[in-house]
XYZ file of C-alpha atoms in Angstrom:
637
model
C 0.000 0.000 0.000
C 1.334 3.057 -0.578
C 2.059 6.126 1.901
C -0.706 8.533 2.447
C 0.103 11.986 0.447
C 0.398 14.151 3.156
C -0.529 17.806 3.410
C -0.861 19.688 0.248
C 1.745 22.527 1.586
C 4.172 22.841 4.549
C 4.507 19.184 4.727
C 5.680 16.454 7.916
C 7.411 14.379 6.099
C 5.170 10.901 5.455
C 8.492 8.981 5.002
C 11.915 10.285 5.792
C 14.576 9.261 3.337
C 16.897 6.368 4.225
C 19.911 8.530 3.700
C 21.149 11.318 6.025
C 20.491 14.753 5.502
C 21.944 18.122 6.807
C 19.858 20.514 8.868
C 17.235 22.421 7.318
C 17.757 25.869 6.626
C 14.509 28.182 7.096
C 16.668 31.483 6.475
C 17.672 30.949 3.561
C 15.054 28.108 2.115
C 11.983 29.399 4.400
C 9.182 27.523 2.082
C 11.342 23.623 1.660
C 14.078 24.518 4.527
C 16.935 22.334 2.013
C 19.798 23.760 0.247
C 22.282 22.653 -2.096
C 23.944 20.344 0.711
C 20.704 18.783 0.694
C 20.947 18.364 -3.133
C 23.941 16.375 -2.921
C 23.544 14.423 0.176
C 20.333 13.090 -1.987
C 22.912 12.508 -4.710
C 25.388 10.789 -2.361
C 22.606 8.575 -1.067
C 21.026 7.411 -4.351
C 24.292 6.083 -5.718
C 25.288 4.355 -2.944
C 22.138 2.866 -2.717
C 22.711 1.526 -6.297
C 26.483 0.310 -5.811
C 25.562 -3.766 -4.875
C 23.857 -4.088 -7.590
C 27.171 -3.674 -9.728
C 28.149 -6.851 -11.628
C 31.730 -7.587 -10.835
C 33.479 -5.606 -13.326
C 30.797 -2.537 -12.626
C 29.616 -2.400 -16.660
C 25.882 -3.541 -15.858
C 23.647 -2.848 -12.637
C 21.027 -5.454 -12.027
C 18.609 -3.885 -9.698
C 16.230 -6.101 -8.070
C 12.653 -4.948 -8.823
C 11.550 -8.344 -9.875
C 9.472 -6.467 -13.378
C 11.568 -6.545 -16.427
C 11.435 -4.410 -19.670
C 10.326 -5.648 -22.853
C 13.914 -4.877 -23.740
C 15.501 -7.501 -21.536
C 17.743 -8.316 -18.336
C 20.959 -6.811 -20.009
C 19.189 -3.551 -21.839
C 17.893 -3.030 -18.262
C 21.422 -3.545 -16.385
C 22.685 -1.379 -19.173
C 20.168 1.448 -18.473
C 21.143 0.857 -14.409
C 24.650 2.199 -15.706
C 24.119 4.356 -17.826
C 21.283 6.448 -15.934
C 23.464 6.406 -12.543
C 26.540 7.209 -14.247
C 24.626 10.404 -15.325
C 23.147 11.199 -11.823
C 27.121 10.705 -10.792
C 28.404 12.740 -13.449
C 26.314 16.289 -12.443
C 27.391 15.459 -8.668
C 31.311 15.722 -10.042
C 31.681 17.983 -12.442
C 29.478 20.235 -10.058
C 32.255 19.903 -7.383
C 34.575 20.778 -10.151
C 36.259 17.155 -10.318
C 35.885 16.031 -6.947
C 35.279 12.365 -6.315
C 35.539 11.824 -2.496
C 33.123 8.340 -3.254
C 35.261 7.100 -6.190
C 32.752 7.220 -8.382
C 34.565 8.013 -11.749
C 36.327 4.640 -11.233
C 33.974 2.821 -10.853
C 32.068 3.865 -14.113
C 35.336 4.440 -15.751
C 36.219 0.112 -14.816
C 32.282 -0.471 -16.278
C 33.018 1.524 -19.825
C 36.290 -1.197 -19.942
C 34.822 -3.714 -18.691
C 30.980 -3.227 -21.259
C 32.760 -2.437 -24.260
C 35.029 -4.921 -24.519
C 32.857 -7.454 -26.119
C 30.096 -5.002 -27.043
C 26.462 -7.610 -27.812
C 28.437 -10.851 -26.408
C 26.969 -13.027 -24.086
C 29.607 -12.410 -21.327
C 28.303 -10.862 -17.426
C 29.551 -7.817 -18.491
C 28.832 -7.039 -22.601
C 26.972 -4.345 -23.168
C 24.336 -4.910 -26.206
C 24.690 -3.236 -29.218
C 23.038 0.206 -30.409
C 20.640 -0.942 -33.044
C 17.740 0.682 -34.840
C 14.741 1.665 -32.052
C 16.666 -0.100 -29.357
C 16.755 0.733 -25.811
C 20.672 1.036 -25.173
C 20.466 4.185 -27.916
C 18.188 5.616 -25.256
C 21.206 4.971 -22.732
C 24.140 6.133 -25.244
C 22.455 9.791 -24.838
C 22.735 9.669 -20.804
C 25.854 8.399 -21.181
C 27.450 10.731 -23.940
C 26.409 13.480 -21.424
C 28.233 11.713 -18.285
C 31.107 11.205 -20.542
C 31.106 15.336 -21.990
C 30.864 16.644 -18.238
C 33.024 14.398 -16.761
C 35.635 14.883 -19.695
C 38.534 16.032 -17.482
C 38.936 13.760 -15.419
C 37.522 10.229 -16.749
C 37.647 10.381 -20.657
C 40.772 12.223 -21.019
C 42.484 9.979 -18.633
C 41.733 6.252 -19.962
C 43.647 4.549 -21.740
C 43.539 5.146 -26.088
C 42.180 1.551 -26.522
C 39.193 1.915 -23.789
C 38.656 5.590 -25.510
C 38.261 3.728 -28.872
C 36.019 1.032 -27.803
C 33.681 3.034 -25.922
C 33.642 5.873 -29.032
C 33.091 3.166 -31.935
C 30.289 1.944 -29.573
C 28.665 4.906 -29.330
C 28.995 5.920 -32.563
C 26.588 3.169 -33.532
C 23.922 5.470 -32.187
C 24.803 7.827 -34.859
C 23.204 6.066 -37.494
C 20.559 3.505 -35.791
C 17.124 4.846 -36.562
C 15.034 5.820 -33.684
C 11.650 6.309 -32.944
C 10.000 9.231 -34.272
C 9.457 11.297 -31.401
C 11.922 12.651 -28.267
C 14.225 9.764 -29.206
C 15.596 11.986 -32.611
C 17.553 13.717 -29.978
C 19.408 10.911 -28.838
C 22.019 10.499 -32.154
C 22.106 14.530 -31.406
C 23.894 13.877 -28.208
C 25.875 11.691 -28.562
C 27.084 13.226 -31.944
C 28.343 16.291 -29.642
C 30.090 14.040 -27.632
C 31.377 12.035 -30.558
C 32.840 15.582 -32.385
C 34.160 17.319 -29.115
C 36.385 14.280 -28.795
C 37.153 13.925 -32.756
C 35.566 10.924 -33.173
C 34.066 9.993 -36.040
C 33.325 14.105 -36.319
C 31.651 14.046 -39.838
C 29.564 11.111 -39.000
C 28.607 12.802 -35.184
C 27.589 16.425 -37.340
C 25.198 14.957 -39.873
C 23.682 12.879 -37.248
C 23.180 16.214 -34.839
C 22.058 17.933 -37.588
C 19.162 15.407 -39.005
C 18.115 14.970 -35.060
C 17.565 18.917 -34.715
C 15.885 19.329 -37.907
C 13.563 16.611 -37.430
C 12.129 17.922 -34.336
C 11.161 21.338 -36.032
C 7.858 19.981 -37.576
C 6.673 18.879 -33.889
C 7.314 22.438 -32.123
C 3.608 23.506 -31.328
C 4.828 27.213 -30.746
C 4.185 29.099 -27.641
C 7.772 26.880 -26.059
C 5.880 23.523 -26.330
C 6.415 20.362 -28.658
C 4.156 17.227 -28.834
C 6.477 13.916 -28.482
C 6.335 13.208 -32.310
C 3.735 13.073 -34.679
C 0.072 13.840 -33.419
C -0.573 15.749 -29.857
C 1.293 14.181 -27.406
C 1.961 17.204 -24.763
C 3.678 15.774 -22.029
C 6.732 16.380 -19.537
C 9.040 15.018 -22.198
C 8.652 18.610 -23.456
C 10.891 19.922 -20.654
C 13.031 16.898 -19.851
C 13.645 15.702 -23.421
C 12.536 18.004 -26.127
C 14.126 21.211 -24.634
C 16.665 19.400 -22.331
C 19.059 17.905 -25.477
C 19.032 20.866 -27.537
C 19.906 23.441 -25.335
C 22.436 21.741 -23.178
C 24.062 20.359 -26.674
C 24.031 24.614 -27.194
C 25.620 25.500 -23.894
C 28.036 22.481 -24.156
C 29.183 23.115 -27.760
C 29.475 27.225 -26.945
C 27.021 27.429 -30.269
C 25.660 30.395 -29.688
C 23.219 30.376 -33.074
C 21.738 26.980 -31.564
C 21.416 28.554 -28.037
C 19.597 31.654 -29.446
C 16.588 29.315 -30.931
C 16.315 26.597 -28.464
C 16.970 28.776 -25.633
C 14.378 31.370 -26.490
C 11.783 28.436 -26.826
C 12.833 27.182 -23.331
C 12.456 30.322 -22.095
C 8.874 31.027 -23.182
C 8.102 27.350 -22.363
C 9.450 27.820 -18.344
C 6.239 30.648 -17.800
C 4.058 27.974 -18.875
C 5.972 25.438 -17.221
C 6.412 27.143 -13.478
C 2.647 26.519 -13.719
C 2.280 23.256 -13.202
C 4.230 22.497 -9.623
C 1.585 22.287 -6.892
C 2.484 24.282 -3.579
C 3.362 20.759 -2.168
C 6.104 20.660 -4.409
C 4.150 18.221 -6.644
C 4.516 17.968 -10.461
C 1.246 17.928 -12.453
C 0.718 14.369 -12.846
C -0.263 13.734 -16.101
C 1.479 11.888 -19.547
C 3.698 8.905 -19.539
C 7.376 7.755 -17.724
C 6.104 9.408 -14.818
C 8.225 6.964 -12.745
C 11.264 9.193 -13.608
C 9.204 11.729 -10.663
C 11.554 14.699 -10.149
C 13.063 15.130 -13.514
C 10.296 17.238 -13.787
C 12.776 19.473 -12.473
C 15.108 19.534 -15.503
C 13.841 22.796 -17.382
C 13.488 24.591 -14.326
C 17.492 24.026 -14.014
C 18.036 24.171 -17.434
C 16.651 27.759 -17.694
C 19.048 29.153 -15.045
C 22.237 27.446 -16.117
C 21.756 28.865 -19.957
C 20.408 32.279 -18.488
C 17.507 31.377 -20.620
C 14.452 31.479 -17.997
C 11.792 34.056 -16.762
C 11.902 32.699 -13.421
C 14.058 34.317 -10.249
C 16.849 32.057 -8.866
C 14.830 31.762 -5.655
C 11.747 30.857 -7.396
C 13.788 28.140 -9.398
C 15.180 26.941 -6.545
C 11.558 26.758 -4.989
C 10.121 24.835 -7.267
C 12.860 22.400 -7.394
C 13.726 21.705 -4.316
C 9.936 21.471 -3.244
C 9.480 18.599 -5.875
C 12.894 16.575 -4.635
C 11.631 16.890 -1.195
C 8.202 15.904 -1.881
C 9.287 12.957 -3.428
C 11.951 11.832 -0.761
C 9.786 12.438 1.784
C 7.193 10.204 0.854
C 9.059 7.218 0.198
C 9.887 7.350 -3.345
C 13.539 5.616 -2.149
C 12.768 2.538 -0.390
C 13.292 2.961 3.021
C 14.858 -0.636 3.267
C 17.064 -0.235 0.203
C 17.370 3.642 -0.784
C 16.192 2.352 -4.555
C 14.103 4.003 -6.427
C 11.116 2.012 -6.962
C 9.035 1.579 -9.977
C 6.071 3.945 -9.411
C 5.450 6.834 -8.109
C 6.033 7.315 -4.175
C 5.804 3.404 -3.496
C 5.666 0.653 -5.791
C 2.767 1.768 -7.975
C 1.962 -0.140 -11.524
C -0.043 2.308 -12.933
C 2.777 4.636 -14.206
C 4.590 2.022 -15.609
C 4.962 1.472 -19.521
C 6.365 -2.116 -20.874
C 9.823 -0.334 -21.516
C 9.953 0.236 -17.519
C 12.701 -1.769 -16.332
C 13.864 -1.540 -12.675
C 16.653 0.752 -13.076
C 14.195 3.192 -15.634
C 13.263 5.882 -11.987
C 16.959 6.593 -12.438
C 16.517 9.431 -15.010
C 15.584 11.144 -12.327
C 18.953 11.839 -12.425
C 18.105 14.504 -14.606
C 16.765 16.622 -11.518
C 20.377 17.206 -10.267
C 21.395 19.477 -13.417
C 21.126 21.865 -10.777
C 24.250 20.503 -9.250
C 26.308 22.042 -12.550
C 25.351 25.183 -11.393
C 28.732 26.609 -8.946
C 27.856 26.899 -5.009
C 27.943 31.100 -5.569
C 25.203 31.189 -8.279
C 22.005 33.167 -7.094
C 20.330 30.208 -7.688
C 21.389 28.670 -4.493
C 22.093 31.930 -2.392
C 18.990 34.188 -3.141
C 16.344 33.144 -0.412
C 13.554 30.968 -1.291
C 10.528 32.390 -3.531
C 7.085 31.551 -3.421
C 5.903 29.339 -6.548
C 3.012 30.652 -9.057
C 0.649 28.095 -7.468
C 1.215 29.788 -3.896
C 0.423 33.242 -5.040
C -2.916 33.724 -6.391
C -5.691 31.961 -7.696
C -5.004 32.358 -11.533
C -6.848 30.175 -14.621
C -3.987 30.238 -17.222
C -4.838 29.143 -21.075
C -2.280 27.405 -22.772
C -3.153 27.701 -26.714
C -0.673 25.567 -28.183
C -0.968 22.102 -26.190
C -5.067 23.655 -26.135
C -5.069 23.302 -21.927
C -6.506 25.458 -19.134
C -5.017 25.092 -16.170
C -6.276 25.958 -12.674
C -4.642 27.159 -9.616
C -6.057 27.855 -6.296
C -3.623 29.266 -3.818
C -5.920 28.124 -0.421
C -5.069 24.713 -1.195
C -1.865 24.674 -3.663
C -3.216 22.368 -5.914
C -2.859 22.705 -9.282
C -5.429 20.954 -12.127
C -5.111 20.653 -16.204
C -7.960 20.441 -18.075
C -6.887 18.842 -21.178
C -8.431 19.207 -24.863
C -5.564 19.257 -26.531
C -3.195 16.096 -25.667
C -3.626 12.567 -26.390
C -1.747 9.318 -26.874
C -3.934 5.809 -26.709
C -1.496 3.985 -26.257
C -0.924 5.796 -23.233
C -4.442 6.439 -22.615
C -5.171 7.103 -18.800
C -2.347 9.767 -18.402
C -3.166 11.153 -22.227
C -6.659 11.304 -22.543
C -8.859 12.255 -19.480
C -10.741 15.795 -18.955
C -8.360 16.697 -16.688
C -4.981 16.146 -14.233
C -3.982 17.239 -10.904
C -1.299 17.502 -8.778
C -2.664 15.498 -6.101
C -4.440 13.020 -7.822
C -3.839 10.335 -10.024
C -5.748 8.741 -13.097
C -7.302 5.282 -12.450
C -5.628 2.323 -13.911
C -5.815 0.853 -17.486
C -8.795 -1.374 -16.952
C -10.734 0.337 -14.348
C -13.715 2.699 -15.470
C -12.047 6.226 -16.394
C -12.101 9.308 -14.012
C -13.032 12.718 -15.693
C -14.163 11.141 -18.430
C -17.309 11.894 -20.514
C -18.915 8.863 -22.873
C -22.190 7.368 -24.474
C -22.739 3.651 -22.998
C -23.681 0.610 -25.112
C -25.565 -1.926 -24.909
C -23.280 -3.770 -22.674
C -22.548 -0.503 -20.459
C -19.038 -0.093 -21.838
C -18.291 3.554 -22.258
C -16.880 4.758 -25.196
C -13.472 6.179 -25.583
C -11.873 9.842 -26.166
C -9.847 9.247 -29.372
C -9.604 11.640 -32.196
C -9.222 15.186 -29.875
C -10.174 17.895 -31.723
C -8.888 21.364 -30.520
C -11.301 24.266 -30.589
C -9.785 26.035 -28.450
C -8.634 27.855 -25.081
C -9.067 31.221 -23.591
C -10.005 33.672 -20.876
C -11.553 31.008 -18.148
C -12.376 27.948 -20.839
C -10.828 25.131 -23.063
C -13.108 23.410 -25.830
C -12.690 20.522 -27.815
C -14.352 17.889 -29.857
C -14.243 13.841 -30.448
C -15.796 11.031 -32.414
C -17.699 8.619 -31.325
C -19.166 6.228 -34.311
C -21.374 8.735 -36.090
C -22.096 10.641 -33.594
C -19.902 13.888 -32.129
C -19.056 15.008 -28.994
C -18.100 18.801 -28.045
C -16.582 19.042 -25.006
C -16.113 22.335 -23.513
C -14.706 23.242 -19.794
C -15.197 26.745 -17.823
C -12.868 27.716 -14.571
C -12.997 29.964 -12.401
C -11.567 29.958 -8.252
C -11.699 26.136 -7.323
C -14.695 25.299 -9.456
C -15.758 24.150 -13.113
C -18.474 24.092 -15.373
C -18.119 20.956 -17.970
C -20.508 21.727 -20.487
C -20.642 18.380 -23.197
C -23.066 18.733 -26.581
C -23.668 15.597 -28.597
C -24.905 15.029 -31.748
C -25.885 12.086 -33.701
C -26.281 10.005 -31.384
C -30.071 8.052 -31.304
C -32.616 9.244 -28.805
C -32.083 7.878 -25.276
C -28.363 6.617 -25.714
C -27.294 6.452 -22.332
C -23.898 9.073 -21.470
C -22.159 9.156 -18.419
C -19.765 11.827 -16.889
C -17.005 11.328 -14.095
C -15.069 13.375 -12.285
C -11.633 13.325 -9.813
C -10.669 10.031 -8.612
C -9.676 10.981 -5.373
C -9.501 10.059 -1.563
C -11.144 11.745 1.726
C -8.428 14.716 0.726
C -8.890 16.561 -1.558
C -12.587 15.647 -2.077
C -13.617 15.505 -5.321
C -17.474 16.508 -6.157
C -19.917 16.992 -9.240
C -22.999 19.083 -9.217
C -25.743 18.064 -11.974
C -27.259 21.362 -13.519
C -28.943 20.335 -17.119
C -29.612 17.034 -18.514
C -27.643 14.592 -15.575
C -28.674 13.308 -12.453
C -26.373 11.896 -9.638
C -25.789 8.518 -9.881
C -23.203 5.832 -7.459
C -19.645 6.874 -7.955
C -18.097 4.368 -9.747
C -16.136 1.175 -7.900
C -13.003 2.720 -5.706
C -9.438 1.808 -7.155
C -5.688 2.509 -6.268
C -4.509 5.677 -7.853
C -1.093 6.495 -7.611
C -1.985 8.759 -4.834
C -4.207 6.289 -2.473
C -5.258 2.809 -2.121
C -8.861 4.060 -2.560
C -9.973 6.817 -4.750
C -13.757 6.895 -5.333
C -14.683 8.852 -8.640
C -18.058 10.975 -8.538
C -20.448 10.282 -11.552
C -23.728 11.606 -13.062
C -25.799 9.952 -16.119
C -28.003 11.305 -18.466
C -29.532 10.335 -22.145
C -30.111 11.874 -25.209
C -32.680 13.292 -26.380
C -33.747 14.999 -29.837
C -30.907 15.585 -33.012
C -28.822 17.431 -30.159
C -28.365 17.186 -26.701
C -26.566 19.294 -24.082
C -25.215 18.178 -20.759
C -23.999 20.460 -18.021
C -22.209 19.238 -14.734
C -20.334 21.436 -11.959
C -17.415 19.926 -10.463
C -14.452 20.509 -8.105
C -11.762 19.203 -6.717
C -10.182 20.843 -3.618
C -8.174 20.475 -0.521
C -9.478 23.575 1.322
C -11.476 21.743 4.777
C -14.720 24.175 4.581
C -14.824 25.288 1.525
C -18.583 26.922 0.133
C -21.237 24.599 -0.780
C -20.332 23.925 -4.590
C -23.887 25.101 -6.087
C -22.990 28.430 -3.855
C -20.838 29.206 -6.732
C -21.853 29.051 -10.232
C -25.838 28.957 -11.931
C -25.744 28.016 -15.029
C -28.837 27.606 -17.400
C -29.614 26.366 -20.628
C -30.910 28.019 -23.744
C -32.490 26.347 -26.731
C -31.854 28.984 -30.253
C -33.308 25.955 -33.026
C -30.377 25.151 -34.343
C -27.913 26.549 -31.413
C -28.101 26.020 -27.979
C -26.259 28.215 -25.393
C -25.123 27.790 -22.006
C -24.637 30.404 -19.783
C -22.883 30.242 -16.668
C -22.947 33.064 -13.757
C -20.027 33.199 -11.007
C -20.493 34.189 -7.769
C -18.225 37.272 -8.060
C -20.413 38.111 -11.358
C -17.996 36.880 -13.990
C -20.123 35.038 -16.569
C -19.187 32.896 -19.453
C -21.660 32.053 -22.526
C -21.191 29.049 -24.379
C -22.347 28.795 -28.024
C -23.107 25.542 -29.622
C -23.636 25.039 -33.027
C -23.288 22.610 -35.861
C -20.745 21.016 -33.570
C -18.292 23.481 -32.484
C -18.243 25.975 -29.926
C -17.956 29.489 -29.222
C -17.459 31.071 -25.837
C -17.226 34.845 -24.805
C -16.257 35.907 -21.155
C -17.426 38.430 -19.383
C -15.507 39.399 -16.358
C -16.889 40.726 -13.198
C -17.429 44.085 -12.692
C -15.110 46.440 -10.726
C -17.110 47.782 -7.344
C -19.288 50.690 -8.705
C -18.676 49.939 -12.541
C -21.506 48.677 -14.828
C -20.038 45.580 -15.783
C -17.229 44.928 -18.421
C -16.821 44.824 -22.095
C -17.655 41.426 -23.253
C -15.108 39.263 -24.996
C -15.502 36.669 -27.744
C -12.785 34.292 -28.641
């Protein structure tokens, strides 16, 4: 079973981590209390937690976890390498070379020892690089190690091991990945690969292809989907801005720097967004096992100067998400190991290329480390995060998402009508995300979820997102479902929603049904009725990666004539007496003939109108009106 969550802000720890830890420091880190000592005792412990694992001559690392990848025992003992040898790498080169744990050795004896029978059979062959294979995956994390730790590993071994370990990487220069965040593998190591003159003409093509084949999936705004289609996710800050700017900074390119760094920078005031005041990341899209690389961009941004965010703000956020994690177990407190899911052992977040060793690019959190002792971004005091602030509903055009902030509580949500993957479905293609709950399990009926039943009560799927759409206080979009349509449109405003759903084509009395948070006793998740849906049992309780029991609200309706309109309040919040739900928005329903419009009132007097027609919508906002002012202009997006 796993932990309970704990407070949403200000936390006692759940779980301590099995590692010590210098004191807090509440001057200078007054929201998390930890510092950059506690950034690399957190390093120190995670790699000593990993070192039995090592097979004797230290080139693969077996970690028990008894759940292998589709890729294999070796790919996986490969990945336990190469993913700690990265977490090891930004400890050393951020203490300028210093290796009080001998920890270069010991990955410097596993690059002998791997590549000298590279896809043998021996204990300690690595596999080859081949096309889509995991160990290209690996080559990327450790190109990186390699590049930082240049000084005082590469430059030092001997010219045979150098050779070796290049013509095995260089493999990964013209193996054909996947089309999505993997394109930026080749580009990494290829910097490696011509920093060291090795195979340089080979190592600049393949950086060059990589970088121009991500172009056709930036989105704009500082956001990419993960390859073809609309697959918005946090690969866009720990993979799809993470390799191109560091491959920038590392190569002194300043042309390279100037794009990718400009997109990182617009991404990071999206980005700052979606850290609840708990230090939780927005839990939403797939590999969420890696937990606090989250963190990545927020480093990133600050060691390339490329960021809109203070250094104690930065720091904030980071921290607050490293903290969160230790704190609630995420290291085993019998082991120190990362385990395979999010604070416990959790299935749910797991993909079939999770091996045991995959948590560990959660190395990717301690970029920060590369940044020196004196930077602002570890002496400036603590900041307050955007979630701590102010209430704020934030639209995010390009991935088409609203999200929603309440500062009471700290939690964060997404409402999502812009991102899906089905073959990632429950993290891709819900309603919406939070940062304190989790989606229920493949299998399980879906949370936030809105669907017509058949015949034998299974409810249909969100496939085919359509984006209309995202402005002041609303996101819309639109979905098949056989011949009938569904438009899908979500309104925000303090802690609660309207979720206003029109469908068309559909016979008479097809049955729909509409869900909302899966979540535990806190926060409490609820759904108000208003037009066309009546309360119904919530559906069966399941583990989330959150709680052992998360019951999901739900209301029913059925259609009616050529169109039908359903309208539900709903809200999910942490606050413990908040105002009755219905306290806080009317709504009411309008039938034009061929349009039907919703109109929903606030309490404060902000009102949105929703028009729906020929199966799209059209919102305007209204906002409320300043004490003793008739009320403001209207707007129409």
């Amino acid at each position: 079973m796993r932990p309970a969550p704990g407070p949403l802000r200000d936390e006692e720890p759940a779980a301590r981590p099995p590692f010590p830890l210098p004191p807090e420091d509440r001057a200078l880190s007054p929201r998390t209390g930890w510092t950059r000592a506690h950034w690399e005792a957190a390093a120190d412990g995670l790699l000593a937690a990993v070192t039995p694992y090592a097979t004797p001559g230290r080139a693969l690392y077996h970690l028990p976890g008894g759940r292998p990848s589709f890729s294999g025992h070796r790919s996986d003992g490969l990945e336990g390498y190469a993913r700690t040898f990265l977490l090891a790498a930004f400890r050393i080169a951020g203490a300028g070379g210093a290796d009080p744990h001998g920890l270069l050795g010991r990955y410097a004896d596993g690059l002998a020892a791997g590549t000298r029978r590279p896809g043998g059979d021996g204990p300690e062959d690595w596999p080859r690089i081949t096309d889509r294979s995991q160990p290209l995956v690996e080559a990327a994390s450790m190109a990186l190690a390699l590049r930082l730790t240049r000084p005082w590993l590469w430059d030092r071994l001997d010219t045979a091991v150098r050779d070796r370990a290049a013509a095995w990487l260089a493999d990964a220069l013209t193996a054909e990945p996947w089309p999505c965040n993997w394109e930026l593998f080749p580009v990494t190591v290829g910097g490696f690969l011509a920093a060291t003159g090795h195979a340089t003409e080979a190592a600049r093509a393949a950086r060059e292809r990589g970088l121009a084949r991500i172009e056709t999936w930036y989105a704009g705004d500082g956001w990419y989907t993960d390859g073809p289609g609309r697959a918005f996710d946090y690969y866009n800050g720990w993979a799809m801005h993470l390799y191109p700017v560091l491959e920038a900074h590392l190569s002194a390119d300043a042309r390279l720097l100037n794009r990718h760094g400009s997109r990182l920078e617009t991404h990071l005031a999206d980005y700052a967004r979606l850290f609840g005041a708990d230090g939780a990341p927005l839990h939403q899209g797939r590999s969420l096992t890696y937990r606090m690389a989250t963190t990545a961009p927020l480093w990133l941004g600050a060691l390339t100067g490329r960021t809109p965010l203070s250094p104690g703000t930065t720091r904030r956020l980071a921290s607050g998400t490293l903290r969160h994690f230790l704190d609630r177990g995420a290291a085993g407190p019998a082991t120190g190991l990362l385990s395979l899911g999010w604070y416990g052992p959790y299935e749910g977040v797991l993909q079939r290329y999770s091996g045991p060793a995959s948590p560990y690019w959660a190395a990717k959190a301690f970029l920060g480390l590369l940044l020196p002792p004196d930077h602002p971004v570890w002496t400036d005091p603590e900041e307050p995060g955007p979630a701590e602030r102010a209430d704020a509903v934030t639209a995010l055009p390009a991935p088409n998402w609203l999200l929603q902030s309440t500062s009471a509580d700290g939690l964060v949500r997404l409402h999502n009508h812009g991102s899906e993957d089905a073959r990632y479905d429950p993290h891709y293609t819900r309603l919406a995300y939070s940062t304190a709950t989790g989606p229920a399990p493949p299998g399980a009926e879906p949370d936030n979820h809105f669907g017509l039943l058949g015949e034998d009560g299974a409810v249909s799927p969100r496939h085919g997102l359509e984006p209309l759409g995202a402005g002041e206080g609303w996101a819309a979009s639109r979905h098949g479902v056989g011949t009938a349509r569904v438009v899908s449109v979500v309104l925000a405003h303090g802690a609660a929603e309207v979720r206003v759903h029109a469908v068309t084509g559909a016979p008479p009395g097809t049955p729909v049904r509409l869900t909302g948070w899966a979540a535990g006793p806190v926060p409490r998740s609820e759904l108000l009725p208003l037009h066309g849906l009546v309360a119904t049992p919530p559906l069966p309780p399941v583990a989330t990666a959150y709680t052992a029991r998360a019951v999901t609200p739900a209301v029913s309706g059925r259609t009616g004539g050529a169109a039908s309109v359903f309208v539900c309040a709903a809200r999910l919040t942490a606050e413990p007496r908040p105002a009755p739900l219905g306290d806080l928005v009317r709504a009411e329903v309008r039938d034009d003939g061929a349009a039907r419009t919703v109109t929903a009132r606030w309490r404060d007097g902000t009102e949105h109108r929703v028009h729906l027609t020929a199966g799209t919508a059209r919102v305007e906002h209204r906002p409320a009106p300043a004490p003793g002012r008739a009320p403001g202009r209207t707007t129409t997006t």
